[in-house]
């Protein structure tokens, strides 16, 4: 377990500890003041619900609340992008081509939306895992699943070059077409002149003079028409391209969320010191918040999260059994994806049975273990994923931040998460001292009774909360119950004594 949970490796300014009672929990390695940022994490994998796929960028998770994105992968039509940069990034660095055919198959399968989103998340996880094999681990620390400023500049430059090439090609074609038109017009005029001359029996010398004169006039007129036409078309093309670029920038410009006063002060100081043209352009093009490079972890970090498949009810297992055969066949249809799946299944079996070497495996049933792996992964996602919500608080997908799931729950939490695109930021909700456990609330706790909180947590996360608030409320409830019993017992004694006195007096 310690091999996978290594915050030092990722230079995360926190520490993970482990006890049997608490399991894994995060402690502060520094003091944090209220509302100060503790850490930022980046998502590892996402699963977008089909009915909302056109409203969310599959790369940076930017949500279009006012309309739909029109940039898509034409092969699978299952992913959409907010910009050409995100589209290019998906194809070049996020290995979309590897899972594209499977996403197309998955989109045609009729099942519930949540099962589909979990399978999308699994497919994306395999595609992202390819980076572990192809990219040096030192470089991978700096690999962002959203395009970095350098990537965007590179892609925008490339897009502009392509647009220039298209314009120049169109211009060449248009020039050829104009030349042909001019030739046709000249020939028509010449034919007309010939007809007129033959009808009027004009001399050859006069014909030649008239022809030459008419040719000169026609050429002059055609040149004037061509220059006016070219000028007009160039202006229209320039305005059209400029308009498209402006429209695209304004359409896909990411909105910033409100930031704390301390962040605003830091930004104003930065702006005063760096008021040059380049910084202004960068502010327009890029979002300062997401251009930090937080940590997403690896496939192993994600798979090290806790699954509660063994605690599923029979009904829950039966719901997944209906789809499991299709999911298994779909994953096995792709040679590359199947290879990554089999590696993941082996690691799953090793972890489950505490196996170190291949020789220690006995009676390895591939078909059953693939099924167990998929079901275990589904439970892992349901217990550890965060919802992606639009401006109407509608869940439109799910996302996994492996390191964010290492934070324990507390009904009396000392930090709170803020999700922004495919990043999650943790802020201190009160002053935190070095060595304190850092925790946040998995559910809404304000105004919710102890009984309802415990029921919600046990149903969704399979544990009974033992935080300070719950223990205090439990002890308070027990003391009230005890005092009531004592009071009832005292009342019973009084009744018994009075009955005895009454009986003795009557005797």
Coordinates of C-alpha atoms in Angstrom, one line a residue, residues 42-480:
X42 CA -5.9 17.1 -11.3
X43 CA -8.3 14.4 -12.5
X44 CA -7.0 11.1 -13.8
X45 CA -10.0 9.9 -15.7
X46 CA -13.6 11.0 -16.6
X47 CA -16.8 9.5 -17.7
X48 CA -19.3 11.9 -19.3
X49 CA -23.0 11.0 -19.5
X50 CA -24.0 10.5 -23.2
X51 CA -26.9 13.0 -23.1
X52 CA -24.5 15.8 -22.0
X53 CA -21.5 14.9 -24.2
X54 CA -22.0 18.0 -26.5
X55 CA -22.0 20.4 -23.5
X56 CA -18.7 19.5 -22.0
X57 CA -15.1 19.4 -23.3
X58 CA -13.8 15.9 -22.8
X59 CA -10.2 17.2 -22.3
X60 CA -10.5 20.2 -19.9
X61 CA -14.1 19.6 -18.7
X62 CA -15.1 23.2 -19.6
X63 CA -18.9 23.2 -19.6
X64 CA -21.0 25.1 -22.2
X65 CA -24.1 26.1 -20.2
X66 CA -25.4 28.3 -23.0
X67 CA -25.2 25.9 -26.0
X68 CA -23.3 23.0 -27.5
X69 CA -19.7 22.5 -28.6
X70 CA -19.5 21.7 -32.3
X71 CA -15.9 20.3 -32.5
X72 CA -16.0 16.5 -32.2
X73 CA -14.2 13.3 -33.2
X74 CA -15.9 12.4 -36.5
X75 CA -15.0 8.7 -36.1
X76 CA -16.8 8.0 -32.8
X77 CA -18.9 11.1 -32.3
X78 CA -18.7 10.4 -28.6
X79 CA -16.4 13.2 -27.4
X80 CA -16.6 16.9 -28.0
X81 CA -14.1 19.7 -27.5
X82 CA -14.2 23.4 -26.6
X83 CA -11.3 24.3 -28.9
X84 CA -9.1 23.0 -31.7
X85 CA -6.2 23.0 -29.1
X86 CA -8.1 20.5 -26.9
X87 CA -9.0 18.4 -30.0
X88 CA -5.4 18.2 -31.1
X89 CA -4.2 17.5 -27.5
X90 CA -6.7 14.6 -27.2
X91 CA -5.4 13.0 -30.4
X92 CA -1.7 13.6 -29.8
X93 CA -1.2 13.1 -26.1
X94 CA -4.3 11.5 -24.6
X95 CA -4.4 8.5 -27.0
X96 CA -8.0 8.9 -28.1
X97 CA -7.4 6.9 -31.2
X98 CA -6.7 3.8 -29.0
X99 CA -10.3 3.8 -27.6
X100 CA -12.2 5.6 -30.3
X101 CA -13.7 2.4 -31.9
X102 CA -14.8 1.1 -28.5
X103 CA -16.5 4.4 -27.6
X104 CA -18.4 4.1 -30.8
X105 CA -19.6 0.6 -29.9
X106 CA -20.4 1.7 -26.4
X107 CA -22.6 4.6 -27.6
X108 CA -24.9 2.1 -29.5
X109 CA -25.3 -0.2 -26.4
X110 CA -28.6 0.3 -24.6
X111 CA -28.1 0.3 -20.8
X112 CA -28.3 2.7 -17.9
X113 CA -26.3 6.0 -18.2
X114 CA -24.3 5.4 -15.0
X115 CA -22.9 2.0 -16.2
X116 CA -21.9 3.6 -19.5
X117 CA -20.2 6.5 -17.8
X118 CA -18.2 4.0 -15.6
X119 CA -17.1 2.1 -18.7
X120 CA -16.1 5.3 -20.4
X121 CA -14.0 6.1 -17.3
X122 CA -12.3 2.7 -17.5
X123 CA -11.5 3.1 -21.2
X124 CA -10.1 6.6 -20.6
X125 CA -8.0 5.2 -17.8
X126 CA -6.4 2.6 -20.1
X127 CA -5.7 5.3 -22.7
X128 CA -4.1 7.5 -20.0
X129 CA -2.1 4.6 -18.7
X130 CA -0.4 4.3 -22.0
X131 CA 1.4 7.5 -21.0
X132 CA 3.1 5.6 -18.1
X133 CA 4.7 3.3 -20.7
X134 CA 5.6 5.8 -23.3
X135 CA 6.7 8.8 -21.3
X136 CA 9.7 9.0 -18.9
X137 CA 8.5 9.1 -15.3
X138 CA 10.4 12.3 -14.7
X139 CA 8.6 14.0 -17.6
X140 CA 5.3 12.4 -16.6
X141 CA 5.4 14.4 -13.4
X142 CA 4.8 17.5 -15.6
X143 CA 2.4 15.9 -18.0
X144 CA -0.9 17.7 -17.7
X145 CA -4.2 16.2 -18.9
X146 CA -5.2 19.8 -19.9
X147 CA -3.2 21.6 -22.6
X148 CA -0.4 23.7 -21.1
X149 CA 0.2 27.3 -22.4
X150 CA 3.2 26.0 -24.5
X151 CA 0.9 23.4 -26.0
X152 CA -1.8 25.9 -26.8
X153 CA 0.7 28.3 -28.4
X154 CA 2.1 25.5 -30.5
X155 CA -1.4 24.3 -31.6
X156 CA -2.7 27.8 -32.3
X157 CA 0.4 28.5 -34.4
X158 CA -0.2 25.3 -36.3
X159 CA -3.9 26.2 -36.8
X160 CA -3.0 29.6 -38.2
X161 CA -0.5 28.1 -40.6
X162 CA -3.1 25.7 -41.8
X163 CA -5.6 28.5 -42.3
X164 CA -3.0 30.5 -44.3
X165 CA -2.3 27.5 -46.5
X166 CA -6.1 27.0 -47.1
X167 CA -6.5 30.7 -47.9
X168 CA -3.5 30.6 -50.4
X169 CA -4.8 27.5 -52.0
X170 CA -8.3 29.0 -52.4
X171 CA -6.8 32.1 -53.9
X172 CA -4.8 30.1 -56.5
X173 CA -8.0 28.2 -57.4
X174 CA -10.0 31.5 -57.6
X175 CA -7.3 33.1 -59.8
X176 CA -7.4 30.2 -62.2
X177 CA -11.2 30.4 -62.3
X178 CA -11.0 34.2 -63.0
X179 CA -8.5 33.7 -65.8
X180 CA -10.8 31.1 -67.4
X181 CA -13.7 33.5 -67.1
X182 CA -11.7 36.3 -68.7
X183 CA -10.7 34.1 -71.6
X184 CA -14.3 33.0 -72.1
X185 CA -15.5 36.6 -72.0
X186 CA -12.8 37.7 -74.5
X187 CA -13.7 34.8 -76.9
X188 CA -17.4 35.8 -76.7
X189 CA -16.6 39.4 -77.5
X190 CA -14.4 38.4 -80.4
X191 CA -17.1 36.2 -81.8
X192 CA -19.6 39.1 -81.6
X193 CA -17.2 41.4 -83.3
X194 CA -16.6 38.8 -86.1
X195 CA -20.3 38.4 -86.6
X196 CA -20.8 42.2 -86.8
X197 CA -17.9 42.6 -89.2
X198 CA -19.1 39.9 -91.5
X199 CA -22.6 41.4 -91.6
X200 CA -21.5 44.9 -92.3
X201 CA -18.7 43.9 -94.9
X202 CA -16.1 46.0 -93.1
X203 CA -12.6 46.0 -94.4
X204 CA -9.9 43.8 -92.9
X205 CA -7.8 46.7 -91.7
X206 CA -10.7 48.3 -89.9
X207 CA -11.6 45.0 -88.4
X208 CA -8.1 44.6 -87.1
X209 CA -8.0 48.1 -85.7
X210 CA -11.4 47.6 -84.0
X211 CA -10.4 44.2 -82.7
X212 CA -7.2 45.5 -81.2
X213 CA -9.0 48.5 -79.7
X214 CA -11.7 46.2 -78.3
X215 CA -9.2 43.8 -76.9
X216 CA -7.4 46.6 -75.1
X217 CA -10.7 47.9 -73.7
X218 CA -11.8 44.4 -72.7
X219 CA -8.5 43.6 -71.0
X220 CA -8.6 46.9 -69.2
X221 CA -12.2 46.3 -68.0
X222 CA -11.5 42.7 -67.1
X223 CA -8.4 43.8 -65.1
X224 CA -10.4 46.4 -63.3
X225 CA -13.2 43.9 -62.6
X226 CA -10.7 41.3 -61.4
X227 CA -8.9 43.7 -59.1
X228 CA -12.2 44.9 -57.6
X229 CA -13.4 41.4 -57.2
X230 CA -10.1 40.1 -55.6
X231 CA -10.0 43.1 -53.3
X232 CA -13.6 42.5 -52.2
X233 CA -13.1 38.7 -51.8
X234 CA -9.9 39.2 -49.8
X235 CA -11.7 41.6 -47.5
X236 CA -14.6 39.2 -47.0
X237 CA -12.2 36.2 -46.4
X238 CA -10.1 38.3 -43.9
X239 CA -13.3 39.4 -42.1
X240 CA -14.7 35.9 -42.1
X241 CA -11.5 34.3 -40.7
X242 CA -11.0 37.1 -38.2
X243 CA -14.7 36.8 -37.2
X244 CA -14.4 33.0 -36.8
X245 CA -11.3 33.3 -34.6
X246 CA -12.9 36.0 -32.5
X247 CA -16.1 34.0 -32.2
X248 CA -14.2 30.8 -31.3
X249 CA -12.2 32.7 -28.6
X250 CA -15.2 34.4 -27.1
X251 CA -17.3 31.2 -27.4
X252 CA -14.8 28.9 -25.6
X253 CA -13.2 31.4 -23.3
X254 CA -13.3 29.8 -19.8
X255 CA -15.0 31.7 -17.1
X256 CA -13.1 32.1 -13.8
X257 CA -14.6 31.3 -10.5
X258 CA -14.5 33.7 -7.6
X259 CA -11.1 33.7 -5.8
X260 CA -10.2 34.6 -2.3
X261 CA -9.0 38.0 -1.3
X262 CA -5.4 36.8 -0.9
X263 CA -5.4 35.4 -4.5
X264 CA -6.7 38.7 -5.9
X265 CA -4.0 40.7 -4.1
X266 CA -1.3 38.4 -5.5
X267 CA -2.7 38.8 -9.0
X268 CA -2.9 42.6 -8.8
X269 CA 0.8 42.7 -7.6
X270 CA 1.7 40.3 -10.5
X271 CA -0.2 42.5 -13.0
X272 CA 1.5 45.7 -11.8
X273 CA 4.9 44.1 -12.3
X274 CA 4.2 42.5 -15.7
X275 CA 2.1 44.9 -17.7
X276 CA 3.4 44.1 -21.1
X277 CA 1.8 42.9 -24.3
X278 CA 2.6 39.2 -23.9
X279 CA 1.1 39.0 -20.4
X280 CA -2.1 40.6 -21.7
X281 CA -2.4 38.1 -24.5
X282 CA -1.7 35.2 -22.2
X283 CA -4.5 36.4 -19.8
X284 CA -6.9 36.4 -22.8
X285 CA -5.9 33.0 -24.1
X286 CA -5.3 31.0 -20.9
X287 CA -6.9 30.6 -17.6
X288 CA -4.4 31.4 -14.8
X289 CA -6.1 29.0 -12.4
X290 CA -5.8 25.9 -14.5
X291 CA -2.3 26.7 -15.8
X292 CA -0.8 25.5 -12.6
X293 CA 0.4 21.9 -12.9
X294 CA -1.2 19.9 -10.1
X295 CA -0.9 16.2 -9.6
X296 CA -3.1 13.5 -11.2
X297 CA -1.3 10.4 -10.1
X298 CA -1.1 7.1 -12.0
X299 CA -3.3 4.1 -12.9
X300 CA -1.9 2.3 -9.9
X301 CA -2.8 5.2 -7.6
X302 CA -6.4 5.0 -8.9
X303 CA -6.6 1.2 -8.5
X304 CA -5.3 1.5 -5.0
X305 CA -8.5 3.2 -4.0
X306 CA -11.0 1.2 -1.9
X307 CA -13.6 -0.9 -3.7
X308 CA -16.7 -2.3 -1.8
X309 CA -17.7 -4.9 -4.4
X310 CA -17.7 -7.6 -1.7
X311 CA -20.3 -5.6 0.2
X312 CA -22.7 -5.2 -2.7
X313 CA -26.1 -6.7 -2.4
X314 CA -27.3 -9.4 -4.7
X315 CA -29.6 -7.0 -6.5
X316 CA -26.7 -4.6 -7.2
X317 CA -24.6 -7.5 -8.6
X318 CA -27.5 -8.7 -10.8
X319 CA -27.9 -5.2 -12.3
X320 CA -24.3 -5.3 -13.5
X321 CA -24.4 -9.0 -14.6
X322 CA -26.9 -8.0 -17.3
X323 CA -24.2 -5.8 -19.0
X324 CA -21.0 -7.7 -18.1
X325 CA -20.8 -9.9 -21.2
X326 CA -21.1 -7.0 -23.6
X327 CA -18.4 -5.0 -21.6
X328 CA -16.0 -8.0 -21.6
X329 CA -16.4 -8.6 -25.3
X330 CA -16.1 -4.9 -26.1
X331 CA -12.8 -4.7 -24.2
X332 CA -11.4 -7.8 -25.8
X333 CA -12.3 -6.6 -29.3
X334 CA -9.4 -4.2 -29.3
X335 CA -6.0 -5.9 -29.2
X336 CA -4.3 -2.9 -27.5
X337 CA -7.0 -2.3 -25.0
X338 CA -7.2 -6.0 -24.2
X339 CA -3.5 -6.0 -23.5
X340 CA -3.8 -3.2 -21.0
X341 CA -6.9 -4.8 -19.4
X342 CA -5.1 -8.1 -18.9
X343 CA -2.2 -6.3 -17.2
X344 CA -4.7 -4.6 -15.0
X345 CA -6.5 -7.9 -14.2
X346 CA -3.2 -9.5 -13.3
X347 CA -2.3 -6.7 -10.9
X348 CA -5.8 -6.9 -9.5
X349 CA -5.4 -10.6 -8.7
X350 CA -1.9 -10.0 -7.3
X351 CA -3.3 -7.3 -5.0
X352 CA -6.3 -9.4 -3.9
X353 CA -4.2 -12.5 -3.2
X354 CA -1.0 -10.8 -2.0
X355 CA 0.9 -12.5 -4.8
X356 CA 4.5 -11.3 -5.7
X357 CA 5.5 -13.6 -8.6
X358 CA 3.7 -15.2 -11.6
X359 CA 4.7 -18.6 -10.3
X360 CA 2.6 -18.1 -7.2
X361 CA -0.6 -17.9 -9.2
X362 CA -2.7 -21.1 -9.1
X363 CA -6.0 -21.7 -10.9
X364 CA -6.1 -18.4 -12.6
X365 CA -9.5 -18.3 -14.3
X366 CA -9.2 -15.4 -16.8
X367 CA -12.9 -15.1 -17.6
X368 CA -14.0 -14.9 -14.0
X369 CA -11.1 -12.6 -13.0
X370 CA -12.0 -10.1 -15.8
X371 CA -15.5 -10.1 -14.6
X372 CA -14.4 -9.6 -11.0
X373 CA -12.1 -6.8 -12.1
X374 CA -14.8 -4.9 -14.0
X375 CA -17.3 -5.2 -11.1
X376 CA -14.6 -4.2 -8.5
X377 CA -13.7 -1.2 -10.7
X378 CA -17.4 -0.2 -10.9
X379 CA -17.6 -0.2 -7.1
X380 CA -14.3 1.7 -6.8
X381 CA -15.7 4.4 -9.1
X382 CA -19.1 4.7 -7.3
X383 CA -17.3 5.1 -3.9
X384 CA -14.5 7.4 -5.0
X385 CA -15.6 9.5 -8.0
X386 CA -16.8 13.1 -7.8
X387 CA -19.8 14.3 -9.8
X388 CA -19.5 16.9 -12.5
X389 CA -22.3 19.4 -12.2
X390 CA -23.6 22.1 -14.6
X391 CA -25.1 25.5 -13.6
X392 CA -28.4 23.8 -12.9
X393 CA -26.8 21.4 -10.4
X394 CA -27.5 18.5 -12.7
X395 CA -24.9 15.7 -12.7
X396 CA -23.5 15.4 -16.2
X397 CA -20.6 13.0 -15.6
X398 CA -18.1 11.7 -13.0
X399 CA -14.5 12.2 -12.5
X400 CA -11.7 10.6 -10.4
X401 CA -9.0 12.5 -8.6
X402 CA -7.0 9.6 -7.0
X403 CA -5.2 11.7 -4.4
X404 CA -8.4 13.6 -3.4
X405 CA -10.0 10.3 -2.4
X406 CA -7.3 9.7 0.2
X407 CA -8.9 12.5 2.3
X408 CA -11.1 11.0 5.0
X409 CA -14.7 12.2 5.8
X410 CA -15.6 14.2 8.8
X411 CA -19.0 15.8 9.6
X412 CA -16.9 18.5 11.4
X413 CA -14.5 19.0 8.5
X414 CA -11.6 21.4 8.5
X415 CA -11.3 21.9 4.7
X416 CA -13.6 22.0 1.6
X417 CA -13.1 21.1 -2.0
X418 CA -13.8 23.4 -5.0
X419 CA -14.0 21.7 -8.5
X420 CA -13.0 23.8 -11.5
X421 CA -12.9 22.2 -14.9
X422 CA -10.8 19.0 -14.4
X423 CA -9.1 20.3 -11.3
X424 CA -10.0 20.1 -7.6
X425 CA -8.8 22.6 -5.0
X426 CA -8.8 22.2 -1.3
X427 CA -9.2 25.2 1.0
X428 CA -9.0 25.4 4.8
X429 CA -12.4 26.0 6.4
X430 CA -10.6 26.8 9.7
X431 CA -7.1 27.3 10.9
X432 CA -5.1 24.0 10.5
X433 CA -1.9 23.2 12.5
X434 CA 1.0 21.1 11.3
X435 CA 0.3 17.5 12.2
X436 CA -3.5 17.9 12.1
X437 CA -5.6 15.5 10.0
X438 CA -7.1 17.1 7.0
X439 CA -10.6 16.0 6.1
X440 CA -13.7 17.2 4.3
X441 CA -17.4 16.2 4.3
X442 CA -18.5 13.7 1.7
X443 CA -22.2 14.7 2.2
X444 CA -24.3 17.7 3.2
X445 CA -24.2 17.8 7.0
X446 CA -25.6 21.2 7.9
X447 CA -29.0 20.7 9.6
X448 CA -28.9 16.9 9.0
X449 CA -29.5 14.6 12.0
X450 CA -27.0 12.1 13.2
X451 CA -29.3 9.2 12.1
X452 CA -29.7 10.5 8.6
X453 CA -26.0 11.3 8.2
X454 CA -25.0 7.8 9.3
X455 CA -27.6 6.2 7.0
X456 CA -26.4 8.2 4.0
X457 CA -22.7 7.4 4.6
X458 CA -23.3 3.7 5.1
X459 CA -25.5 3.4 2.0
X460 CA -23.1 5.2 -0.3
X461 CA -19.7 4.8 1.3
X462 CA -20.1 1.6 3.4
X463 CA -18.8 3.0 6.8
X464 CA -20.1 4.2 10.1
X465 CA -18.8 7.7 10.8
X466 CA -16.7 8.0 14.0
X467 CA -15.8 11.7 13.7
X468 CA -15.8 14.1 16.7
X469 CA -19.3 15.5 15.9
X470 CA -20.9 12.0 15.5
X471 CA -19.3 10.7 18.7
X472 CA -20.4 13.8 20.6
X473 CA -23.9 13.5 19.4
X474 CA -23.9 9.8 20.1
X475 CA -22.7 10.3 23.6
X476 CA -25.2 13.1 24.2
X477 CA -28.0 10.8 22.9
X478 CA -26.8 8.0 25.1
X479 CA -26.6 10.2 28.2
X480 CA -30.2 11.5 27.5

